[in-house]
Amino acid sequence: MNNLQEQLIALGGVFQAAVLVDRIARTGQASEANIGCMLGSLLVVDPKDTLEVFGGDDLNLRDGYRALVGALERDPSSLKREPLRYALSMLGLERQLNKRGDLLDTIGNRLPQIQSQAEHFGLVHENVIASSGALYQDTLSTLRQRIQVHGDMRFLQQASNASKIRALLLAGIRAARLWRQLGGHRWQLVLSRRKLLNELYGMMRTAD
């Protein structure tokens, strides 16, 4: 795997989280496998490569790749506007978080507790989701920039869905952090659009 592919896997994780947030907000539904992949990515401490962060393959990042392709192609028919807005907001929030050592410490101190819960109950158990959502609320929700999630109020007002959305935003910001650590920059999305797309097309063909 080359560095650009590693970056695209991490960026695919950001967009995957964004797609899932949008899906839960609009329909109240998202697959356990997809949610589990994103929650699991929060708990991987020392991965040998980027794929390992997401469970060893990118099967649960497919929707994220498609949303990223739609954003890079700039085709109005395939552009997912809300997921794109959430993804760009997560990239912005990660940059703010990076300047806040106190919040990074809080996240670092509380993730082992969530890891213990996940080992005891399972990754997608309501307790694990609630703890991950609360961690987002206690840290990233305190920053000046907020992510406004739009959808169906019937679903957004359910506490379990609110926790899932916050937990997924936390996982998306973890993926954004990974992307930046791998050398990713926002200007790439504008200046290297064609290069990113060509690499993504190849990655999606390989996995289909």
mmCIF file of the C-alpha atoms, coordinates in Angstrom:
data_MODEL
# 
_entry.id   MODEL 
# 
loop_
_atom_site.group_PDB 
_atom_site.id 
_atom_site.type_symbol 
_atom_site.label_atom_id 
_atom_site.label_alt_id 
_atom_site.label_comp_id 
_atom_site.label_asym_id 
_atom_site.label_entity_id 
_atom_site.label_seq_id 
_atom_site.pdbx_PDB_ins_code 
_atom_site.Cartn_x 
_atom_site.Cartn_y 
_atom_site.Cartn_z 
_atom_site.occupancy 
_atom_site.B_iso_or_equiv 
_atom_site.pdbx_formal_charge 
_atom_site.auth_seq_id 
_atom_site.auth_comp_id 
_atom_site.auth_asym_id 
_atom_site.auth_atom_id 
_atom_site.pdbx_PDB_model_num 
ATOM 1   C CA . MET A 1 1   ? 0.000   0.000  0.000   1.00 0.00 ? 1   MET A CA 1 
ATOM 2   C CA . ASN A 1 2   ? 1.397   3.405  -0.948  1.00 0.00 ? 2   ASN A CA 1 
ATOM 3   C CA . ASN A 1 3   ? 1.053   6.554  1.163   1.00 0.00 ? 3   ASN A CA 1 
ATOM 4   C CA . LEU A 1 4   ? -1.730  8.012  -0.991  1.00 0.00 ? 4   LEU A CA 1 
ATOM 5   C CA . GLN A 1 5   ? -3.780  4.814  -0.570  1.00 0.00 ? 5   GLN A CA 1 
ATOM 6   C CA . GLU A 1 6   ? -3.254  4.978  3.199   1.00 0.00 ? 6   GLU A CA 1 
ATOM 7   C CA . GLN A 1 7   ? -4.430  8.607  3.175   1.00 0.00 ? 7   GLN A CA 1 
ATOM 8   C CA . LEU A 1 8   ? -7.512  7.671  1.135   1.00 0.00 ? 8   LEU A CA 1 
ATOM 9   C CA . ILE A 1 9   ? -8.418  4.859  3.536   1.00 0.00 ? 9   ILE A CA 1 
ATOM 10  C CA . ALA A 1 10  ? -8.298  7.321  6.442   1.00 0.00 ? 10  ALA A CA 1 
ATOM 11  C CA . LEU A 1 11  ? -10.256 9.925  4.466   1.00 0.00 ? 11  LEU A CA 1 
ATOM 12  C CA . GLY A 1 12  ? -12.710 7.190  3.495   1.00 0.00 ? 12  GLY A CA 1 
ATOM 13  C CA . GLY A 1 13  ? -13.184 6.655  7.242   1.00 0.00 ? 13  GLY A CA 1 
ATOM 14  C CA . VAL A 1 14  ? -14.106 10.334 7.677   1.00 0.00 ? 14  VAL A CA 1 
ATOM 15  C CA . PHE A 1 15  ? -16.653 10.137 4.858   1.00 0.00 ? 15  PHE A CA 1 
ATOM 16  C CA . GLN A 1 16  ? -17.968 6.766  6.091   1.00 0.00 ? 16  GLN A CA 1 
ATOM 17  C CA . ALA A 1 17  ? -18.708 8.315  9.491   1.00 0.00 ? 17  ALA A CA 1 
ATOM 18  C CA . ALA A 1 18  ? -20.393 11.243 7.715   1.00 0.00 ? 18  ALA A CA 1 
ATOM 19  C CA . VAL A 1 19  ? -22.589 8.924  5.608   1.00 0.00 ? 19  VAL A CA 1 
ATOM 20  C CA . LEU A 1 20  ? -23.636 6.932  8.690   1.00 0.00 ? 20  LEU A CA 1 
ATOM 21  C CA . VAL A 1 21  ? -24.465 10.099 10.653  1.00 0.00 ? 21  VAL A CA 1 
ATOM 22  C CA . ASP A 1 22  ? -26.641 11.264 7.748   1.00 0.00 ? 22  ASP A CA 1 
ATOM 23  C CA . ARG A 1 23  ? -28.317 7.851  7.450   1.00 0.00 ? 23  ARG A CA 1 
ATOM 24  C CA . ILE A 1 24  ? -29.187 7.660  11.164  1.00 0.00 ? 24  ILE A CA 1 
ATOM 25  C CA . ALA A 1 25  ? -30.393 11.274 11.169  1.00 0.00 ? 25  ALA A CA 1 
ATOM 26  C CA . ARG A 1 26  ? -32.726 10.673 8.213   1.00 0.00 ? 26  ARG A CA 1 
ATOM 27  C CA . THR A 1 27  ? -33.845 7.051  8.701   1.00 0.00 ? 27  THR A CA 1 
ATOM 28  C CA . GLY A 1 28  ? -32.875 6.033  12.257  1.00 0.00 ? 28  GLY A CA 1 
ATOM 29  C CA . GLN A 1 29  ? -31.023 3.030  10.762  1.00 0.00 ? 29  GLN A CA 1 
ATOM 30  C CA . ALA A 1 30  ? -27.428 1.985  10.076  1.00 0.00 ? 30  ALA A CA 1 
ATOM 31  C CA . SER A 1 31  ? -25.894 -1.481 9.900   1.00 0.00 ? 31  SER A CA 1 
ATOM 32  C CA . GLU A 1 32  ? -24.200 -2.886 12.992  1.00 0.00 ? 32  GLU A CA 1 
ATOM 33  C CA . ALA A 1 33  ? -21.186 -3.914 10.910  1.00 0.00 ? 33  ALA A CA 1 
ATOM 34  C CA . ASN A 1 34  ? -20.661 -0.338 9.703   1.00 0.00 ? 34  ASN A CA 1 
ATOM 35  C CA . ILE A 1 35  ? -21.110 1.163  13.174  1.00 0.00 ? 35  ILE A CA 1 
ATOM 36  C CA . GLY A 1 36  ? -18.876 -1.506 14.719  1.00 0.00 ? 36  GLY A CA 1 
ATOM 37  C CA . CYS A 1 37  ? -16.114 -0.792 12.204  1.00 0.00 ? 37  CYS A CA 1 
ATOM 38  C CA . MET A 1 38  ? -16.118 2.917  13.076  1.00 0.00 ? 38  MET A CA 1 
ATOM 39  C CA . LEU A 1 39  ? -16.342 2.381  16.853  1.00 0.00 ? 39  LEU A CA 1 
ATOM 40  C CA . GLY A 1 40  ? -13.592 -0.225 16.661  1.00 0.00 ? 40  GLY A CA 1 
ATOM 41  C CA . SER A 1 41  ? -11.347 2.312  14.913  1.00 0.00 ? 41  SER A CA 1 
ATOM 42  C CA . LEU A 1 42  ? -11.377 4.426  18.091  1.00 0.00 ? 42  LEU A CA 1 
ATOM 43  C CA . LEU A 1 43  ? -9.815  1.605  20.086  1.00 0.00 ? 43  LEU A CA 1 
ATOM 44  C CA . VAL A 1 44  ? -6.932  0.543  17.812  1.00 0.00 ? 44  VAL A CA 1 
ATOM 45  C CA . VAL A 1 45  ? -3.807  1.825  19.531  1.00 0.00 ? 45  VAL A CA 1 
ATOM 46  C CA . ASP A 1 46  ? -0.802  0.643  17.528  1.00 0.00 ? 46  ASP A CA 1 
ATOM 47  C CA . PRO A 1 47  ? -1.860  -0.389 14.008  1.00 0.00 ? 47  PRO A CA 1 
ATOM 48  C CA . LYS A 1 48  ? 0.667   -1.805 11.559  1.00 0.00 ? 48  LYS A CA 1 
ATOM 49  C CA . ASP A 1 49  ? -1.111  0.033  8.720   1.00 0.00 ? 49  ASP A CA 1 
ATOM 50  C CA . THR A 1 50  ? -4.204  2.144  8.113   1.00 0.00 ? 50  THR A CA 1 
ATOM 51  C CA . LEU A 1 51  ? -6.409  -0.793 7.109   1.00 0.00 ? 51  LEU A CA 1 
ATOM 52  C CA . GLU A 1 52  ? -5.872  -2.392 10.509  1.00 0.00 ? 52  GLU A CA 1 
ATOM 53  C CA . VAL A 1 53  ? -7.545  0.646  12.114  1.00 0.00 ? 53  VAL A CA 1 
ATOM 54  C CA . PHE A 1 54  ? -10.750 -0.320 10.306  1.00 0.00 ? 54  PHE A CA 1 
ATOM 55  C CA . GLY A 1 55  ? -10.612 -4.042 11.040  1.00 0.00 ? 55  GLY A CA 1 
ATOM 56  C CA . GLY A 1 56  ? -8.054  -5.223 8.480   1.00 0.00 ? 56  GLY A CA 1 
ATOM 57  C CA . ASP A 1 57  ? -10.000 -4.439 5.288   1.00 0.00 ? 57  ASP A CA 1 
ATOM 58  C CA . ASP A 1 58  ? -12.027 -1.622 3.789   1.00 0.00 ? 58  ASP A CA 1 
ATOM 59  C CA . LEU A 1 59  ? -15.308 -3.501 3.251   1.00 0.00 ? 59  LEU A CA 1 
ATOM 60  C CA . ASN A 1 60  ? -17.100 -1.225 5.712   1.00 0.00 ? 60  ASN A CA 1 
ATOM 61  C CA . LEU A 1 61  ? -15.691 1.929  4.096   1.00 0.00 ? 61  LEU A CA 1 
ATOM 62  C CA . ARG A 1 62  ? -17.404 1.419  0.703   1.00 0.00 ? 62  ARG A CA 1 
ATOM 63  C CA . ASP A 1 63  ? -20.108 4.034  1.259   1.00 0.00 ? 63  ASP A CA 1 
ATOM 64  C CA . GLY A 1 64  ? -17.471 6.482  2.453   1.00 0.00 ? 64  GLY A CA 1 
ATOM 65  C CA . TYR A 1 65  ? -15.418 5.922  -0.707  1.00 0.00 ? 65  TYR A CA 1 
ATOM 66  C CA . ARG A 1 66  ? -18.508 6.494  -2.854  1.00 0.00 ? 66  ARG A CA 1 
ATOM 67  C CA . ALA A 1 67  ? -19.339 9.735  -1.026  1.00 0.00 ? 67  ALA A CA 1 
ATOM 68  C CA . LEU A 1 68  ? -15.722 10.877 -1.402  1.00 0.00 ? 68  LEU A CA 1 
ATOM 69  C CA . VAL A 1 69  ? -15.786 10.078 -5.135  1.00 0.00 ? 69  VAL A CA 1 
ATOM 70  C CA . GLY A 1 70  ? -19.022 12.069 -5.464  1.00 0.00 ? 70  GLY A CA 1 
ATOM 71  C CA . ALA A 1 71  ? -17.395 15.044 -3.710  1.00 0.00 ? 71  ALA A CA 1 
ATOM 72  C CA . LEU A 1 72  ? -14.235 14.898 -5.853  1.00 0.00 ? 72  LEU A CA 1 
ATOM 73  C CA . GLU A 1 73  ? -16.088 14.387 -9.145  1.00 0.00 ? 73  GLU A CA 1 
ATOM 74  C CA . ARG A 1 74  ? -18.320 17.369 -8.373  1.00 0.00 ? 74  ARG A CA 1 
ATOM 75  C CA . ASP A 1 75  ? -21.181 15.729 -10.220 1.00 0.00 ? 75  ASP A CA 1 
ATOM 76  C CA . PRO A 1 76  ? -24.450 17.148 -8.813  1.00 0.00 ? 76  PRO A CA 1 
ATOM 77  C CA . SER A 1 77  ? -26.249 13.828 -9.422  1.00 0.00 ? 77  SER A CA 1 
ATOM 78  C CA . SER A 1 78  ? -23.874 11.811 -7.204  1.00 0.00 ? 78  SER A CA 1 
ATOM 79  C CA . LEU A 1 79  ? -22.877 14.506 -4.687  1.00 0.00 ? 79  LEU A CA 1 
ATOM 80  C CA . LYS A 1 80  ? -24.067 13.729 -1.164  1.00 0.00 ? 80  LYS A CA 1 
ATOM 81  C CA . ARG A 1 81  ? -24.334 17.248 0.246   1.00 0.00 ? 81  ARG A CA 1 
ATOM 82  C CA . GLU A 1 82  ? -24.975 16.568 3.942   1.00 0.00 ? 82  GLU A CA 1 
ATOM 83  C CA . PRO A 1 83  ? -22.258 13.878 4.283   1.00 0.00 ? 83  PRO A CA 1 
ATOM 84  C CA . LEU A 1 84  ? -19.824 16.227 2.516   1.00 0.00 ? 84  LEU A CA 1 
ATOM 85  C CA . ARG A 1 85  ? -20.709 19.022 4.950   1.00 0.00 ? 85  ARG A CA 1 
ATOM 86  C CA . TYR A 1 86  ? -20.240 16.692 7.938   1.00 0.00 ? 86  TYR A CA 1 
ATOM 87  C CA . ALA A 1 87  ? -16.920 15.370 6.582   1.00 0.00 ? 87  ALA A CA 1 
ATOM 88  C CA . LEU A 1 88  ? -15.504 18.869 6.018   1.00 0.00 ? 88  LEU A CA 1 
ATOM 89  C CA . SER A 1 89  ? -16.711 19.909 9.488   1.00 0.00 ? 89  SER A CA 1 
ATOM 90  C CA . MET A 1 90  ? -14.933 16.906 11.032  1.00 0.00 ? 90  MET A CA 1 
ATOM 91  C CA . LEU A 1 91  ? -11.698 17.854 9.255   1.00 0.00 ? 91  LEU A CA 1 
ATOM 92  C CA . GLY A 1 92  ? -12.059 21.377 10.670  1.00 0.00 ? 92  GLY A CA 1 
ATOM 93  C CA . LEU A 1 93  ? -12.868 20.169 14.177  1.00 0.00 ? 93  LEU A CA 1 
ATOM 94  C CA . GLU A 1 94  ? -9.842  17.870 14.177  1.00 0.00 ? 94  GLU A CA 1 
ATOM 95  C CA . ARG A 1 95  ? -7.601  20.871 13.487  1.00 0.00 ? 95  ARG A CA 1 
ATOM 96  C CA . GLN A 1 96  ? -9.127  22.692 16.464  1.00 0.00 ? 96  GLN A CA 1 
ATOM 97  C CA . LEU A 1 97  ? -8.787  19.596 18.647  1.00 0.00 ? 97  LEU A CA 1 
ATOM 98  C CA . ASN A 1 98  ? -5.105  19.329 17.724  1.00 0.00 ? 98  ASN A CA 1 
ATOM 99  C CA . LYS A 1 99  ? -4.461  22.637 19.528  1.00 0.00 ? 99  LYS A CA 1 
ATOM 100 C CA . ARG A 1 100 ? -6.164  21.448 22.713  1.00 0.00 ? 100 ARG A CA 1 
ATOM 101 C CA . GLY A 1 101 ? -3.844  19.171 24.659  1.00 0.00 ? 101 GLY A CA 1 
ATOM 102 C CA . ASP A 1 102 ? -6.307  19.078 27.568  1.00 0.00 ? 102 ASP A CA 1 
ATOM 103 C CA . LEU A 1 103 ? -9.071  17.585 25.392  1.00 0.00 ? 103 LEU A CA 1 
ATOM 104 C CA . LEU A 1 104 ? -6.648  15.140 23.764  1.00 0.00 ? 104 LEU A CA 1 
ATOM 105 C CA . ASP A 1 105 ? -5.620  14.007 27.262  1.00 0.00 ? 105 ASP A CA 1 
ATOM 106 C CA . THR A 1 106 ? -9.262  13.501 28.258  1.00 0.00 ? 106 THR A CA 1 
ATOM 107 C CA . ILE A 1 107 ? -9.891  11.404 25.144  1.00 0.00 ? 107 ILE A CA 1 
ATOM 108 C CA . GLY A 1 108 ? -6.699  9.404  25.721  1.00 0.00 ? 108 GLY A CA 1 
ATOM 109 C CA . ASN A 1 109 ? -7.606  8.766  29.369  1.00 0.00 ? 109 ASN A CA 1 
ATOM 110 C CA . ARG A 1 110 ? -11.176 7.647  28.687  1.00 0.00 ? 110 ARG A CA 1 
ATOM 111 C CA . LEU A 1 111 ? -10.697 5.415  25.643  1.00 0.00 ? 111 LEU A CA 1 
ATOM 112 C CA . PRO A 1 112 ? -9.247  2.536  27.752  1.00 0.00 ? 112 PRO A CA 1 
ATOM 113 C CA . GLN A 1 113 ? -12.479 2.514  29.803  1.00 0.00 ? 113 GLN A CA 1 
ATOM 114 C CA . ILE A 1 114 ? -14.486 2.265  26.571  1.00 0.00 ? 114 ILE A CA 1 
ATOM 115 C CA . GLN A 1 115 ? -12.147 -0.520 25.435  1.00 0.00 ? 115 GLN A CA 1 
ATOM 116 C CA . SER A 1 116 ? -12.936 -2.448 28.648  1.00 0.00 ? 116 SER A CA 1 
ATOM 117 C CA . GLN A 1 117 ? -16.666 -1.984 28.063  1.00 0.00 ? 117 GLN A CA 1 
ATOM 118 C CA . ALA A 1 118 ? -16.314 -3.178 24.458  1.00 0.00 ? 118 ALA A CA 1 
ATOM 119 C CA . GLU A 1 119 ? -14.469 -6.309 25.615  1.00 0.00 ? 119 GLU A CA 1 
ATOM 120 C CA . HIS A 1 120 ? -17.171 -7.006 28.171  1.00 0.00 ? 120 HIS A CA 1 
ATOM 121 C CA . PHE A 1 121 ? -20.355 -6.135 26.242  1.00 0.00 ? 121 PHE A CA 1 
ATOM 122 C CA . GLY A 1 122 ? -19.327 -6.087 22.553  1.00 0.00 ? 122 GLY A CA 1 
ATOM 123 C CA . LEU A 1 123 ? -18.490 -3.158 20.279  1.00 0.00 ? 123 LEU A CA 1 
ATOM 124 C CA . VAL A 1 124 ? -22.008 -2.097 19.315  1.00 0.00 ? 124 VAL A CA 1 
ATOM 125 C CA . HIS A 1 125 ? -23.569 -2.491 22.769  1.00 0.00 ? 125 HIS A CA 1 
ATOM 126 C CA . GLU A 1 126 ? -25.591 0.518  23.902  1.00 0.00 ? 126 GLU A CA 1 
ATOM 127 C CA . ASN A 1 127 ? -23.214 1.104  26.851  1.00 0.00 ? 127 ASN A CA 1 
ATOM 128 C CA . VAL A 1 128 ? -20.193 1.376  24.529  1.00 0.00 ? 128 VAL A CA 1 
ATOM 129 C CA . ILE A 1 129 ? -22.083 3.678  22.156  1.00 0.00 ? 129 ILE A CA 1 
ATOM 130 C CA . ALA A 1 130 ? -23.304 5.823  25.067  1.00 0.00 ? 130 ALA A CA 1 
ATOM 131 C CA . SER A 1 131 ? -19.780 6.141  26.528  1.00 0.00 ? 131 SER A CA 1 
ATOM 132 C CA . SER A 1 132 ? -18.310 7.061  23.130  1.00 0.00 ? 132 SER A CA 1 
ATOM 133 C CA . GLY A 1 133 ? -21.080 9.600  22.562  1.00 0.00 ? 133 GLY A CA 1 
ATOM 134 C CA . ALA A 1 134 ? -20.545 11.096 26.025  1.00 0.00 ? 134 ALA A CA 1 
ATOM 135 C CA . LEU A 1 135 ? -16.806 11.404 25.330  1.00 0.00 ? 135 LEU A CA 1 
ATOM 136 C CA . TYR A 1 136 ? -17.594 13.406 22.180  1.00 0.00 ? 136 TYR A CA 1 
ATOM 137 C CA . GLN A 1 137 ? -20.011 15.583 24.153  1.00 0.00 ? 137 GLN A CA 1 
ATOM 138 C CA . ASP A 1 138 ? -17.493 16.278 26.934  1.00 0.00 ? 138 ASP A CA 1 
ATOM 139 C CA . THR A 1 139 ? -14.662 17.175 24.540  1.00 0.00 ? 139 THR A CA 1 
ATOM 140 C CA . LEU A 1 140 ? -15.463 18.108 20.935  1.00 0.00 ? 140 LEU A CA 1 
ATOM 141 C CA . SER A 1 141 ? -18.879 19.579 21.747  1.00 0.00 ? 141 SER A CA 1 
ATOM 142 C CA . THR A 1 142 ? -17.129 22.175 23.898  1.00 0.00 ? 142 THR A CA 1 
ATOM 143 C CA . LEU A 1 143 ? -15.210 23.640 20.940  1.00 0.00 ? 143 LEU A CA 1 
ATOM 144 C CA . ARG A 1 144 ? -16.433 26.824 19.290  1.00 0.00 ? 144 ARG A CA 1 
ATOM 145 C CA . GLN A 1 145 ? -17.252 25.118 15.986  1.00 0.00 ? 145 GLN A CA 1 
ATOM 146 C CA . ARG A 1 146 ? -20.219 22.741 16.227  1.00 0.00 ? 146 ARG A CA 1 
ATOM 147 C CA . ILE A 1 147 ? -21.534 20.195 13.756  1.00 0.00 ? 147 ILE A CA 1 
ATOM 148 C CA . GLN A 1 148 ? -25.233 20.786 13.136  1.00 0.00 ? 148 GLN A CA 1 
ATOM 149 C CA . VAL A 1 149 ? -26.843 17.482 12.129  1.00 0.00 ? 149 VAL A CA 1 
ATOM 150 C CA . HIS A 1 150 ? -29.982 17.728 9.987   1.00 0.00 ? 150 HIS A CA 1 
ATOM 151 C CA . GLY A 1 151 ? -32.582 15.010 9.604   1.00 0.00 ? 151 GLY A CA 1 
ATOM 152 C CA . ASP A 1 152 ? -35.933 13.713 10.818  1.00 0.00 ? 152 ASP A CA 1 
ATOM 153 C CA . MET A 1 153 ? -36.669 14.996 14.329  1.00 0.00 ? 153 MET A CA 1 
ATOM 154 C CA . ARG A 1 154 ? -38.409 11.709 15.212  1.00 0.00 ? 154 ARG A CA 1 
ATOM 155 C CA . PHE A 1 155 ? -35.048 9.959  14.898  1.00 0.00 ? 155 PHE A CA 1 
ATOM 156 C CA . LEU A 1 156 ? -32.798 12.777 16.104  1.00 0.00 ? 156 LEU A CA 1 
ATOM 157 C CA . GLN A 1 157 ? -34.710 13.084 19.388  1.00 0.00 ? 157 GLN A CA 1 
ATOM 158 C CA . GLN A 1 158 ? -34.148 9.424  20.312  1.00 0.00 ? 158 GLN A CA 1 
ATOM 159 C CA . ALA A 1 159 ? -31.356 9.244  22.891  1.00 0.00 ? 159 ALA A CA 1 
ATOM 160 C CA . SER A 1 160 ? -29.882 6.074  21.346  1.00 0.00 ? 160 SER A CA 1 
ATOM 161 C CA . ASN A 1 161 ? -29.614 7.720  17.910  1.00 0.00 ? 161 ASN A CA 1 
ATOM 162 C CA . ALA A 1 162 ? -28.096 10.892 19.407  1.00 0.00 ? 162 ALA A CA 1 
ATOM 163 C CA . SER A 1 163 ? -25.427 8.730  21.103  1.00 0.00 ? 163 SER A CA 1 
ATOM 164 C CA . LYS A 1 164 ? -24.716 6.855  17.857  1.00 0.00 ? 164 LYS A CA 1 
ATOM 165 C CA . ILE A 1 165 ? -24.338 10.111 15.953  1.00 0.00 ? 165 ILE A CA 1 
ATOM 166 C CA . ARG A 1 166 ? -21.928 11.564 18.537  1.00 0.00 ? 166 ARG A CA 1 
ATOM 167 C CA . ALA A 1 167 ? -19.935 8.316  18.689  1.00 0.00 ? 167 ALA A CA 1 
ATOM 168 C CA . LEU A 1 168 ? -19.657 8.270  14.885  1.00 0.00 ? 168 LEU A CA 1 
ATOM 169 C CA . LEU A 1 169 ? -18.539 11.908 14.807  1.00 0.00 ? 169 LEU A CA 1 
ATOM 170 C CA . LEU A 1 170 ? -15.824 11.025 17.346  1.00 0.00 ? 170 LEU A CA 1 
ATOM 171 C CA . ALA A 1 171 ? -14.706 8.121  15.129  1.00 0.00 ? 171 ALA A CA 1 
ATOM 172 C CA . GLY A 1 172 ? -14.762 10.369 12.055  1.00 0.00 ? 172 GLY A CA 1 
ATOM 173 C CA . ILE A 1 173 ? -12.544 12.896 13.795  1.00 0.00 ? 173 ILE A CA 1 
ATOM 174 C CA . ARG A 1 174 ? -10.165 10.072 14.786  1.00 0.00 ? 174 ARG A CA 1 
ATOM 175 C CA . ALA A 1 175 ? -9.998  9.167  11.072  1.00 0.00 ? 175 ALA A CA 1 
ATOM 176 C CA . ALA A 1 176 ? -9.397  12.851 10.206  1.00 0.00 ? 176 ALA A CA 1 
ATOM 177 C CA . ARG A 1 177 ? -6.512  12.905 12.679  1.00 0.00 ? 177 ARG A CA 1 
ATOM 178 C CA . LEU A 1 178 ? -5.061  9.780  11.089  1.00 0.00 ? 178 LEU A CA 1 
ATOM 179 C CA . TRP A 1 179 ? -5.429  11.333 7.624   1.00 0.00 ? 179 TRP A CA 1 
ATOM 180 C CA . ARG A 1 180 ? -3.512  14.428 8.688   1.00 0.00 ? 180 ARG A CA 1 
ATOM 181 C CA . GLN A 1 181 ? -0.811  12.329 10.416  1.00 0.00 ? 181 GLN A CA 1 
ATOM 182 C CA . LEU A 1 182 ? -0.351  10.487 7.096   1.00 0.00 ? 182 LEU A CA 1 
ATOM 183 C CA . GLY A 1 183 ? 0.285   13.824 5.352   1.00 0.00 ? 183 GLY A CA 1 
ATOM 184 C CA . GLY A 1 184 ? -3.257  14.652 4.240   1.00 0.00 ? 184 GLY A CA 1 
ATOM 185 C CA . HIS A 1 185 ? -4.117  18.325 3.628   1.00 0.00 ? 185 HIS A CA 1 
ATOM 186 C CA . ARG A 1 186 ? -7.395  19.979 2.707   1.00 0.00 ? 186 ARG A CA 1 
ATOM 187 C CA . TRP A 1 187 ? -5.822  21.641 -0.343  1.00 0.00 ? 187 TRP A CA 1 
ATOM 188 C CA . GLN A 1 188 ? -5.297  18.153 -1.813  1.00 0.00 ? 188 GLN A CA 1 
ATOM 189 C CA . LEU A 1 189 ? -9.071  17.865 -2.210  1.00 0.00 ? 189 LEU A CA 1 
ATOM 190 C CA . VAL A 1 190 ? -8.900  20.819 -4.615  1.00 0.00 ? 190 VAL A CA 1 
ATOM 191 C CA . LEU A 1 191 ? -5.433  20.719 -6.194  1.00 0.00 ? 191 LEU A CA 1 
ATOM 192 C CA . SER A 1 192 ? -4.939  16.928 -6.443  1.00 0.00 ? 192 SER A CA 1 
ATOM 193 C CA . ARG A 1 193 ? -8.528  16.007 -7.234  1.00 0.00 ? 193 ARG A CA 1 
ATOM 194 C CA . ARG A 1 194 ? -7.783  13.979 -10.378 1.00 0.00 ? 194 ARG A CA 1 
ATOM 195 C CA . LYS A 1 195 ? -4.885  12.111 -8.740  1.00 0.00 ? 195 LYS A CA 1 
ATOM 196 C CA . LEU A 1 196 ? -7.036  11.198 -5.732  1.00 0.00 ? 196 LEU A CA 1 
ATOM 197 C CA . LEU A 1 197 ? -9.898  10.052 -7.963  1.00 0.00 ? 197 LEU A CA 1 
ATOM 198 C CA . ASN A 1 198 ? -7.677  7.831  -10.128 1.00 0.00 ? 198 ASN A CA 1 
ATOM 199 C CA . GLU A 1 199 ? -6.272  6.144  -7.010  1.00 0.00 ? 199 GLU A CA 1 
ATOM 200 C CA . LEU A 1 200 ? -9.760  5.757  -5.505  1.00 0.00 ? 200 LEU A CA 1 
ATOM 201 C CA . TYR A 1 201 ? -11.194 4.205  -8.683  1.00 0.00 ? 201 TYR A CA 1 
ATOM 202 C CA . GLY A 1 202 ? -8.437  1.594  -8.545  1.00 0.00 ? 202 GLY A CA 1 
ATOM 203 C CA . MET A 1 203 ? -9.050  0.866  -4.856  1.00 0.00 ? 203 MET A CA 1 
ATOM 204 C CA . MET A 1 204 ? -12.789 0.462  -5.415  1.00 0.00 ? 204 MET A CA 1 
ATOM 205 C CA . ARG A 1 205 ? -12.295 -1.843 -8.411  1.00 0.00 ? 205 ARG A CA 1 
ATOM 206 C CA . THR A 1 206 ? -9.937  -4.068 -6.419  1.00 0.00 ? 206 THR A CA 1 
ATOM 207 C CA . ALA A 1 207 ? -12.453 -4.547 -3.654  1.00 0.00 ? 207 ALA A CA 1 
ATOM 208 C CA . ASP A 1 208 ? -15.596 -4.998 -5.783  1.00 0.00 ? 208 ASP A CA 1 
# 
